[in-house]
Amino acid sequence: MCEYCGCQSLASIDELTREHDEVVRLISHLRPAHESGDVARTAEIAREIATVLAPHTQVEEHGLFPAMAADFPEQIAALEAEHRRVESVLAEAADGTTPSDPAWPHRLMEVMAMLRNHILKEQDGVFPAALANLGTEEWEAVEKVRAEAGSALPPPAA
């Protein structure tokens, strides 16, 4: 993922990037489960992805995106719409249930492919743009949202 612009030197972006990396790692476990027809395992991985994405999305939508929406309204709106699509499909496996709809695993795989592209848009577009455009007050607002949202990941190794 993105390492060329220096945006990961900011704690907020570094944590969002770590979450992206974990989601991509989890997505890589979906294909074998899907190809073997293991819907229960597929749903379990979907719940793990949802757990990582919950605080991640909160930080983006209540911290980072509002600070960027005036300059990039169409791009931010499109990213938020993609968040809703991902959340909708992941929600079908919430609460420990295995979706009974036989089309759900296919919808999940489609939305995960879209999510991988979404992650690239954020890593290669949003994060560097945020580094270039946001001021101290805006980064403090992002950090405040992160403090409230927490993270599903353990702290980074020192």
Coordinates of C-alpha atoms in Angstrom, one line a residue:
M1 CA 0.0 0.0 0.0
C2 CA 0.9 3.7 -0.1
E3 CA 4.3 4.5 1.4
Y4 CA 5.6 7.2 -0.9
C5 CA 4.0 10.4 0.3
G6 CA 4.8 10.3 4.0
C7 CA 1.1 10.3 5.1
Q8 CA 1.7 7.3 7.3
S9 CA 3.9 9.4 9.5
L10 CA 0.6 10.8 10.9
A11 CA -0.8 8.5 13.6
S12 CA -4.4 8.8 12.1
I13 CA -3.4 7.7 8.7
D14 CA -1.1 5.0 10.0
E15 CA -3.9 3.5 11.9
L16 CA -6.3 3.7 9.0
T17 CA -3.6 2.1 6.8
R18 CA -3.1 -0.7 9.4
E19 CA -6.8 -1.4 9.3
H20 CA -6.8 -1.5 5.5
D21 CA -3.9 -4.0 5.6
E22 CA -5.9 -6.2 8.0
V23 CA -9.0 -6.0 5.9
V24 CA -7.0 -7.0 2.8
R25 CA -5.5 -9.9 4.7
L26 CA -8.9 -11.1 5.8
I27 CA -10.3 -10.8 2.3
S28 CA -7.5 -13.1 1.1
H29 CA -9.0 -15.8 3.4
L30 CA -12.5 -15.4 1.8
R31 CA -11.7 -17.0 -1.5
P32 CA -10.7 -20.4 -0.2
A33 CA -13.8 -20.5 2.1
H34 CA -16.0 -19.4 -0.8
E35 CA -14.5 -21.8 -3.3
S36 CA -15.0 -24.7 -0.9
G37 CA -18.6 -23.7 -0.3
D38 CA -18.0 -23.1 3.4
V39 CA -20.7 -20.5 4.0
A40 CA -20.2 -20.6 7.8
R41 CA -16.5 -19.8 7.5
T42 CA -17.2 -17.2 4.9
A43 CA -19.7 -15.5 7.3
E44 CA -17.2 -15.8 10.1
I45 CA -14.6 -13.9 8.0
A46 CA -17.2 -11.4 7.0
R47 CA -17.9 -10.7 10.7
E48 CA -14.1 -10.2 11.3
I49 CA -13.9 -7.7 8.5
A50 CA -17.0 -5.9 9.9
T51 CA -15.3 -5.7 13.3
V52 CA -12.2 -4.0 11.8
L53 CA -14.2 -1.7 9.6
A54 CA -16.6 -0.4 12.3
P55 CA -14.2 2.0 14.0
H56 CA -12.3 2.6 10.7
T57 CA -15.4 3.8 9.0
Q58 CA -16.4 6.0 11.9
V59 CA -13.0 7.7 11.8
E60 CA -13.3 8.3 8.1
E61 CA -16.9 9.5 8.1
H62 CA -16.9 11.6 11.2
G63 CA -13.3 12.8 11.1
L64 CA -11.4 12.6 7.8
F65 CA -14.2 12.9 5.3
P66 CA -16.0 16.0 6.7
A67 CA -12.7 17.8 6.6
M68 CA -12.2 17.0 2.9
A69 CA -15.8 17.2 1.7
A70 CA -15.7 20.9 0.7
D71 CA -12.8 20.3 -1.6
F72 CA -13.7 16.9 -2.9
P73 CA -17.5 16.6 -2.5
E74 CA -18.2 14.0 -5.3
Q75 CA -15.3 11.8 -4.3
I76 CA -16.3 11.8 -0.6
A77 CA -19.9 11.1 -1.4
A78 CA -18.9 8.1 -3.7
L79 CA -16.7 6.7 -0.9
E80 CA -19.5 7.0 1.6
A81 CA -21.9 5.2 -0.8
E82 CA -19.4 2.4 -1.1
H83 CA -19.2 2.2 2.7
R84 CA -23.0 1.7 2.8
R85 CA -22.8 -1.0 0.2
V86 CA -20.1 -2.9 2.1
E87 CA -21.9 -2.5 5.4
S88 CA -25.1 -3.8 3.9
V89 CA -23.6 -7.0 2.6
L90 CA -21.5 -7.6 5.8
A91 CA -24.6 -7.0 8.0
E92 CA -26.3 -10.1 6.5
A93 CA -23.8 -12.2 8.5
A94 CA -24.0 -10.2 11.7
D95 CA -24.9 -11.6 15.1
G96 CA -23.3 -14.9 14.4
T97 CA -25.7 -15.9 11.7
T98 CA -24.9 -17.7 8.5
P99 CA -26.9 -16.1 5.7
S100 CA -29.4 -18.5 4.2
D101 CA -29.7 -16.7 0.9
P102 CA -27.6 -18.8 -1.6
A103 CA -26.7 -15.6 -3.5
W104 CA -25.1 -14.0 -0.4
P105 CA -21.6 -15.5 -0.8
H106 CA -21.5 -14.2 -4.4
R107 CA -22.6 -10.7 -3.3
L108 CA -20.0 -10.8 -0.6
M109 CA -17.2 -11.6 -3.0
E110 CA -18.4 -8.9 -5.4
V111 CA -18.5 -6.3 -2.6
M112 CA -15.1 -7.4 -1.4
A113 CA -13.6 -6.8 -4.8
M114 CA -15.1 -3.4 -4.8
L115 CA -13.7 -2.8 -1.2
R116 CA -10.2 -3.6 -2.4
N117 CA -10.5 -0.9 -5.1
H118 CA -12.1 1.4 -2.5
I119 CA -9.0 0.9 -0.2
L120 CA -6.7 1.8 -3.1
K121 CA -8.7 5.0 -3.7
E122 CA -8.2 5.9 -0.1
Q123 CA -4.6 4.9 0.1
D124 CA -3.5 6.5 -3.1
G125 CA -5.9 9.5 -3.2
V126 CA -7.6 10.4 0.0
F127 CA -4.7 10.0 2.4
P128 CA -2.1 11.9 0.4
A129 CA -4.8 14.6 -0.3
A130 CA -5.5 14.9 3.4
L131 CA -1.8 15.2 4.1
A132 CA -1.6 18.1 1.7
N133 CA -4.9 19.9 2.5
L134 CA -5.7 19.4 6.2
G135 CA -4.6 21.7 9.0
T136 CA -3.8 21.1 12.6
E137 CA -7.4 21.7 13.8
E138 CA -8.7 19.2 11.3
W139 CA -6.2 16.5 12.3
E140 CA -7.1 17.1 15.9
A141 CA -10.7 16.5 15.0
V142 CA -9.7 13.2 13.3
E143 CA -7.7 12.2 16.3
K144 CA -10.7 13.0 18.6
V145 CA -12.9 10.7 16.6
R146 CA -10.3 8.0 16.7
A147 CA -10.1 8.3 20.5
E148 CA -13.9 7.8 20.7
A149 CA -14.1 5.0 18.1
G150 CA -11.0 3.0 19.2
S151 CA -9.6 0.3 17.0
A152 CA -10.2 -3.4 16.6
L153 CA -6.5 -3.9 16.1
P154 CA -3.8 -4.3 18.8
P155 CA -1.4 -1.4 19.2
P156 CA 1.4 -1.4 16.7
A157 CA 4.6 -3.1 17.8
A158 CA 7.2 -0.7 19.1

